[in-house]
mmCIF file of C-alpha atoms and ligand atoms in Angstrom:
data_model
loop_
_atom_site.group_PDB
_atom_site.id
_atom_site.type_symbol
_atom_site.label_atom_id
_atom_site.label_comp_id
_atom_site.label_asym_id
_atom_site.label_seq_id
_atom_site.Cartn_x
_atom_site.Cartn_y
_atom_site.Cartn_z
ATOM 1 C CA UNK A 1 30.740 -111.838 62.898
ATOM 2 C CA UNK A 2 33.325 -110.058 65.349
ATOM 3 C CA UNK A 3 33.980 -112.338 68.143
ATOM 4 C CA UNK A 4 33.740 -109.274 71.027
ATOM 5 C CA UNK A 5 35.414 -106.674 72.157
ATOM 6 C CA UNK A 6 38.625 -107.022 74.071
ATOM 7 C CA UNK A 7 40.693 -104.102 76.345
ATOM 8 C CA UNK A 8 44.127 -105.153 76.143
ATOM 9 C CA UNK A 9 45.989 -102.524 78.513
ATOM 10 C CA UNK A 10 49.612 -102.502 78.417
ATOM 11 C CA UNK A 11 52.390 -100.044 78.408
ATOM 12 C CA UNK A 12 54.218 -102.207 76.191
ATOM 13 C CA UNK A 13 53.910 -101.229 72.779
ATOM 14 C CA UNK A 14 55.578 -103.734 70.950
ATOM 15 C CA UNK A 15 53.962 -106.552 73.354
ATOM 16 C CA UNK A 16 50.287 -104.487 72.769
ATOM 17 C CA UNK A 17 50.845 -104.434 68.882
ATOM 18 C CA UNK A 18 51.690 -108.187 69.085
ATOM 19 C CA UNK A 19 48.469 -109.105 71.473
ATOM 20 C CA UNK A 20 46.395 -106.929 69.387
ATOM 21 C CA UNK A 21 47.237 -108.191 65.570
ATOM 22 C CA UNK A 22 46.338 -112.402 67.006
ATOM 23 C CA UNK A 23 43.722 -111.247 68.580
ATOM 24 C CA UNK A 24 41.939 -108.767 65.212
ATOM 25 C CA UNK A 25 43.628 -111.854 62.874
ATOM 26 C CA UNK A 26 41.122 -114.375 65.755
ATOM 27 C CA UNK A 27 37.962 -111.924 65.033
ATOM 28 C CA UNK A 28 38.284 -109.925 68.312
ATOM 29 C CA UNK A 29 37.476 -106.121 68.583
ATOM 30 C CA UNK A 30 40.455 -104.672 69.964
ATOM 31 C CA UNK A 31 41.066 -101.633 71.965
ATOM 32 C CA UNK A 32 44.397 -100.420 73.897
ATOM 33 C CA UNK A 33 45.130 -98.582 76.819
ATOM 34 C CA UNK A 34 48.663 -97.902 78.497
ATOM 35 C CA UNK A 35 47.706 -97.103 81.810
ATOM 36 C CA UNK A 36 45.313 -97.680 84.986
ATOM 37 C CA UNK A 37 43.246 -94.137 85.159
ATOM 38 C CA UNK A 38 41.997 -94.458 80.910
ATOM 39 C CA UNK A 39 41.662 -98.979 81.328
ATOM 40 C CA UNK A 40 39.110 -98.079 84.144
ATOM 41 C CA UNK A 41 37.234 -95.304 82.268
ATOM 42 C CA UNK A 42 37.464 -98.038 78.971
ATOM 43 C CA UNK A 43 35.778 -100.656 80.905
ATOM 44 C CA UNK A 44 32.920 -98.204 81.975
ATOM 45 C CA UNK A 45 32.259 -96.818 78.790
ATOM 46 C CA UNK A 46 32.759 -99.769 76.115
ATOM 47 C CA UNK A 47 31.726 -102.586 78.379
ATOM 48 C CA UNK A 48 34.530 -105.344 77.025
ATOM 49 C CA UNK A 49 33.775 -108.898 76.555
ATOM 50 C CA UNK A 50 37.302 -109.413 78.485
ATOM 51 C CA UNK A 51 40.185 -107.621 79.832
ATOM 52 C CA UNK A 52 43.670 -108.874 78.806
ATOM 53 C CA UNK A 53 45.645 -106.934 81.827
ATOM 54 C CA UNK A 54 49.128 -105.970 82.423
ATOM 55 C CA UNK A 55 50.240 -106.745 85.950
ATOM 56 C CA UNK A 56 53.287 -104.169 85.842
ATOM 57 C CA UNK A 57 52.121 -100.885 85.060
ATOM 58 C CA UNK A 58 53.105 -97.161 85.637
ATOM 59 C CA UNK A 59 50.790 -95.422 88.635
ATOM 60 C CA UNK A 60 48.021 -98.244 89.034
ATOM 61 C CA UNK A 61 49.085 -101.613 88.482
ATOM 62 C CA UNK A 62 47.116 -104.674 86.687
ATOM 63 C CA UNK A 63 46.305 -106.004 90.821
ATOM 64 C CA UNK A 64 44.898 -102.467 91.531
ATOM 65 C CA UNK A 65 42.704 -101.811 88.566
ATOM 66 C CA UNK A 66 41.394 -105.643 89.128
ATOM 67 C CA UNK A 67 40.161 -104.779 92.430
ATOM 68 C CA UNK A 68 38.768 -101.302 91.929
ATOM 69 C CA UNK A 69 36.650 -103.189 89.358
ATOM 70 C CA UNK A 70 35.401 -105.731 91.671
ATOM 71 C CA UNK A 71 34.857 -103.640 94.742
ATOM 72 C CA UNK A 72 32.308 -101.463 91.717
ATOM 73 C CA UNK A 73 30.798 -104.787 91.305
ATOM 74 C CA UNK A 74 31.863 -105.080 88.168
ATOM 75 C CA UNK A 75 33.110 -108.990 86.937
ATOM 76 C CA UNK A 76 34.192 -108.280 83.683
ATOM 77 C CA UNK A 77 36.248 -111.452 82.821
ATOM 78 C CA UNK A 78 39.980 -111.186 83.250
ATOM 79 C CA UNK A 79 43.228 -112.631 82.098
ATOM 80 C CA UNK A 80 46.327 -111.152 83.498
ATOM 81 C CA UNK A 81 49.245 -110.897 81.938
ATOM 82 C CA UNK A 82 52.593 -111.237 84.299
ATOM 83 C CA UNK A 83 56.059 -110.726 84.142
ATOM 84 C CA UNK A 84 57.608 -112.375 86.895
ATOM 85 C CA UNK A 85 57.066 -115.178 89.905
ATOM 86 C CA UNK A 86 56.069 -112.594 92.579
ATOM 87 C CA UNK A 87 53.507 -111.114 90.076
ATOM 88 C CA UNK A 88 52.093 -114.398 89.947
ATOM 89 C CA UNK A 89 51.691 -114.814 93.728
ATOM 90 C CA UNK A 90 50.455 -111.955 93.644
ATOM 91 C CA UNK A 91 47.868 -112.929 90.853
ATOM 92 C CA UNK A 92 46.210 -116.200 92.478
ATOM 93 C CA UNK A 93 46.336 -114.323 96.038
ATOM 94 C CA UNK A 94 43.467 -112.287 94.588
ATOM 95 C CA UNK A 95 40.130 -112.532 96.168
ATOM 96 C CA UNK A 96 38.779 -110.561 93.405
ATOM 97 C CA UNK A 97 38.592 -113.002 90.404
ATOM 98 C CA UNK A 98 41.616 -113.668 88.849
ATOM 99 C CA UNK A 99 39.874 -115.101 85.814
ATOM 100 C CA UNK A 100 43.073 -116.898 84.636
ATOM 101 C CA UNK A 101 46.856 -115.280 83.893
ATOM 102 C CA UNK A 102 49.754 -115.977 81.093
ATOM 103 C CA UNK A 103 53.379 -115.297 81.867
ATOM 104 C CA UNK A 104 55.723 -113.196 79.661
ATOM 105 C CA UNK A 105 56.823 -114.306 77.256
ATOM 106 C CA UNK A 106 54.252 -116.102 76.143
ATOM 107 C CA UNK A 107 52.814 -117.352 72.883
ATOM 108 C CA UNK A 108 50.442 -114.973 71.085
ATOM 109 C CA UNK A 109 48.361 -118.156 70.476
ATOM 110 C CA UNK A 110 48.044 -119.029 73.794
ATOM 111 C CA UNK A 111 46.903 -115.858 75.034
ATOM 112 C CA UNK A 112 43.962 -115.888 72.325
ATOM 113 C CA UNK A 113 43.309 -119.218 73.744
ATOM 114 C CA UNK A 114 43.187 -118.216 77.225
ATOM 115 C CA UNK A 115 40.632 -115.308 76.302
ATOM 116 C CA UNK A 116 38.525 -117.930 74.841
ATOM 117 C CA UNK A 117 38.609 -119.805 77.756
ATOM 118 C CA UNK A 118 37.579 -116.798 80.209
ATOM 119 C CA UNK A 119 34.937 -115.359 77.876
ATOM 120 C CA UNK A 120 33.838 -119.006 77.793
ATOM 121 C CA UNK A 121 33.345 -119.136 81.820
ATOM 122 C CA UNK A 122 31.521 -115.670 81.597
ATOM 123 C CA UNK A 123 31.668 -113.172 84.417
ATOM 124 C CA UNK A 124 33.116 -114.178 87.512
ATOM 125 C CA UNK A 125 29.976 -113.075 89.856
ATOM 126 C CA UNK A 126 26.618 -114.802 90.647
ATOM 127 C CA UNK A 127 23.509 -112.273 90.755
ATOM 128 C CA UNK A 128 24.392 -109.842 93.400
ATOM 129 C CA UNK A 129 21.286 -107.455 95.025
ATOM 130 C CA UNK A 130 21.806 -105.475 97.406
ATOM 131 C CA UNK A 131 18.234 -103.697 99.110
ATOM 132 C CA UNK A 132 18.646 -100.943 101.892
ATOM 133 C CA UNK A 133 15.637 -99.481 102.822
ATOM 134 C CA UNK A 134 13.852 -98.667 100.538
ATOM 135 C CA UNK A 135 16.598 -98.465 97.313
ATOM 136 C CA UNK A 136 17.012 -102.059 96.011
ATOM 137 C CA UNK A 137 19.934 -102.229 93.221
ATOM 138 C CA UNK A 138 20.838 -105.283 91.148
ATOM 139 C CA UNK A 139 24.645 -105.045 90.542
ATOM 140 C CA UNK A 140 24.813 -107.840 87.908
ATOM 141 C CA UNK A 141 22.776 -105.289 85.685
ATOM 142 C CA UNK A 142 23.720 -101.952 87.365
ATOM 143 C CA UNK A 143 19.704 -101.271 87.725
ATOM 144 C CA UNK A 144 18.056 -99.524 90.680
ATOM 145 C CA UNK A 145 14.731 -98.795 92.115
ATOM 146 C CA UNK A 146 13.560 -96.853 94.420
ATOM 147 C CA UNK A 147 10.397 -97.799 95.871
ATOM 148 C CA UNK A 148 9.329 -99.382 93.156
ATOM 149 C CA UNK A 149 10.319 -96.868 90.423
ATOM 150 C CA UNK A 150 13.599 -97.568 88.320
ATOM 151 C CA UNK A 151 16.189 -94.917 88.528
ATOM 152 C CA UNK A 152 18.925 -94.163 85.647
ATOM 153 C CA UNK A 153 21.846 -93.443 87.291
ATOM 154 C CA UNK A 154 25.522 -92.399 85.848
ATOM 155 C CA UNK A 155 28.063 -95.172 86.014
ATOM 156 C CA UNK A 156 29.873 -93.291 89.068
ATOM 157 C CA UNK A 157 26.410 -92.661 90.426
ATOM 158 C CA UNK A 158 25.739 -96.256 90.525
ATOM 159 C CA UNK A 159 29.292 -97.332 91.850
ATOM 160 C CA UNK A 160 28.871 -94.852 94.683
ATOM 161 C CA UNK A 161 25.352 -95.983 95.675
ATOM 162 C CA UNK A 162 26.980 -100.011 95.668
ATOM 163 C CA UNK A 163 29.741 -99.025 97.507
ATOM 164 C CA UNK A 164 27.448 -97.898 100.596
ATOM 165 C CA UNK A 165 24.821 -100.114 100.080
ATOM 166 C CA UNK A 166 27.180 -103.366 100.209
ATOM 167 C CA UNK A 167 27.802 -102.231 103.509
ATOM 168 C CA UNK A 168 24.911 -101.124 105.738
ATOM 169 C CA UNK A 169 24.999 -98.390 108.531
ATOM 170 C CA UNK A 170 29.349 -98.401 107.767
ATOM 171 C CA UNK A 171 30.569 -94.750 107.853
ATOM 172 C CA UNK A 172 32.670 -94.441 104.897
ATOM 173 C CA UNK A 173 34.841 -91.315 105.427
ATOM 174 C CA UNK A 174 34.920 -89.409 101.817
ATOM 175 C CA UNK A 175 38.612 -90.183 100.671
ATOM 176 C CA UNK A 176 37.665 -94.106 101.077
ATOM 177 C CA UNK A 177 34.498 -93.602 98.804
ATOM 178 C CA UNK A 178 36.920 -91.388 96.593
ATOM 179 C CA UNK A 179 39.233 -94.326 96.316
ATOM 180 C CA UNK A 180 37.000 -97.418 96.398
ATOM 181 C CA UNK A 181 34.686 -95.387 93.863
ATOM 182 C CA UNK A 182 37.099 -93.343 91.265
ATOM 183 C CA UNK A 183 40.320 -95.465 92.314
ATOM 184 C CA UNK A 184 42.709 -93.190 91.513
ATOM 185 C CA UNK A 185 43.468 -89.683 92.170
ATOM 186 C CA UNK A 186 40.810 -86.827 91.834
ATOM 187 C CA UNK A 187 40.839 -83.447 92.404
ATOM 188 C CA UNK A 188 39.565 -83.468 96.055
ATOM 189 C CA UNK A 189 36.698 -85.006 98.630
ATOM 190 C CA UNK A 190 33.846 -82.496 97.186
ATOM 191 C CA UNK A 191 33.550 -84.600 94.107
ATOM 192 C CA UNK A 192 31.895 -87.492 96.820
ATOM 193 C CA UNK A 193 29.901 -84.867 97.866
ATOM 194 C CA UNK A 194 29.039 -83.432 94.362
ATOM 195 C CA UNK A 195 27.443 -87.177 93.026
ATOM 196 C CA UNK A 196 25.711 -87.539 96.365
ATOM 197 C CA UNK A 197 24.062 -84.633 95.842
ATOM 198 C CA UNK A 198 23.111 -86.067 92.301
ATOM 199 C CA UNK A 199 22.018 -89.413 94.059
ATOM 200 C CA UNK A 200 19.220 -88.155 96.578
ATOM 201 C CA UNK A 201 17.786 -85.487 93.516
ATOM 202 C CA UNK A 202 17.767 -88.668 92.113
ATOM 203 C CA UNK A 203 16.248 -91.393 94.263
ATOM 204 C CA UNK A 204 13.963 -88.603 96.245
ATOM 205 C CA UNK A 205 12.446 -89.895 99.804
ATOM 206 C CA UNK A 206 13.509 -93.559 99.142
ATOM 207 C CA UNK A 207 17.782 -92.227 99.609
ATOM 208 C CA UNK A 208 19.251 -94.560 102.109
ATOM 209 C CA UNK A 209 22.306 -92.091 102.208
ATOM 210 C CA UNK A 210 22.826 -90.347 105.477
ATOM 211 C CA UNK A 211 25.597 -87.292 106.040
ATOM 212 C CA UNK A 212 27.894 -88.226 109.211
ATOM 213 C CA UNK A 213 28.689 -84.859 110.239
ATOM 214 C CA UNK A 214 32.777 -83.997 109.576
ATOM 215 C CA UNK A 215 33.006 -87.837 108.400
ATOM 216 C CA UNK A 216 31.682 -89.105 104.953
ATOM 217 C CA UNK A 217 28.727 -90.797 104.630
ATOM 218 C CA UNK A 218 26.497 -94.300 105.574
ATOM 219 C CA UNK A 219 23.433 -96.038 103.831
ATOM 220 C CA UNK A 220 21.012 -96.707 106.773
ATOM 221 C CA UNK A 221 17.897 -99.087 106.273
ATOM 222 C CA UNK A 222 15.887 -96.748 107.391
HETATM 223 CA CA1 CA B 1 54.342 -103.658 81.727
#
């Protein structure tokens, strides 16, 4: 019976091959991803048990990809994996559930252990709902009504719609949705306008989202 899946993203391949052989030999799924764009898009689409996570990565570091995660509502557990003091700082200065963290080098048995330990303590977050208007979405289960009818939204769909419904009546200008949403670098500000669009075809009357003129957009209670 496998024990889970884990995403073990590091651009180290000897130190990935080594995580990933204890971890398959400990009944762990494994999958592997070198950098912070394809870990992101891994954790949307095969929904790991845990995230073993690099802190020193090329383009988006371990700290980055943590909090883009978060700030989607999404409390996947976490151990980080760090290479030096200041990365651990840097590590237990998160707000954004630090599940736990090994340093380098470490023992390939205490790593498994550690993911045992986080998977044990479950996701990070306590039931989080957020209701504006008349669009009520639970971000523990990415699920969302309007009025009372469930909506299926896309996984960058829903991330959008929590992003402005966390905060009420905020204008978020387009390149912050871009980067609290996507996280990394897109082709350009149309794409926010593109999937909000998608979201009021979607949620009909009941939309919270309203268009600031030349600015971005806001999800008003009314
Ligand atoms: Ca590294």
């Amino acid at each position: 019976m496998p024990e889970g899946l884990v995403l073990v993203v590091e651009d180290d391949a000897a130190i990935a091959d080594l995580v990933q052989r204890y971890l398959l030999r400990d009944g762990f799924g494994v999958h592997v991803e070198t950098d912070g764009a394809r870990a992101l898009a891994a954790v949307r689409t095969l929904r790991p048990a845990a995230v073993v996570l690099d802190v020193g990565l090329p383009t988006m570091d371990g700290i980055e990809i943590c909090r883009t995660l978060r700030t989607a509502g999404d409390w996947t557990p976490i151990l980080f994996v760090t290479a030096r003091d200041d990365e651990v700082d840097r590590v237990l200065g998160l707000e954004l559930g630090a599940d736990d963290y090994v340093t380098k080098p470490f023992s390939p048995r205490e790593l498994v252990a550690r993911v045992r330990t986080v998977l044990r303590r479950g996701p990070a977050a306590v039931a989080e709902v957020l209701e504006v208007g008349r669009t009520r979405v639970d971000v523990t289960q990415r699920r969302v009504w309007a009025d009372a009818a469930e909506v299926a939204l896309t996984a960058t769909e829903f991330d959008l719609l929590a992003q402005l419904m966390r905060r009420p009546r905020q204008v978020f200008e387009r390149r912050q949705l871009l980067s609290a949403v996507w996280g990394y670098s897109v082709t350009g500000t149309r794409t926010v306008d593109v999937h909000v669009a998608q979201l009021r075809a979607k949620l009909g009357d009941a939309s919270p989202i309203r268009t600031v003129r030349g600015i971005g957009y806001a999800a008003d209670p009314s």
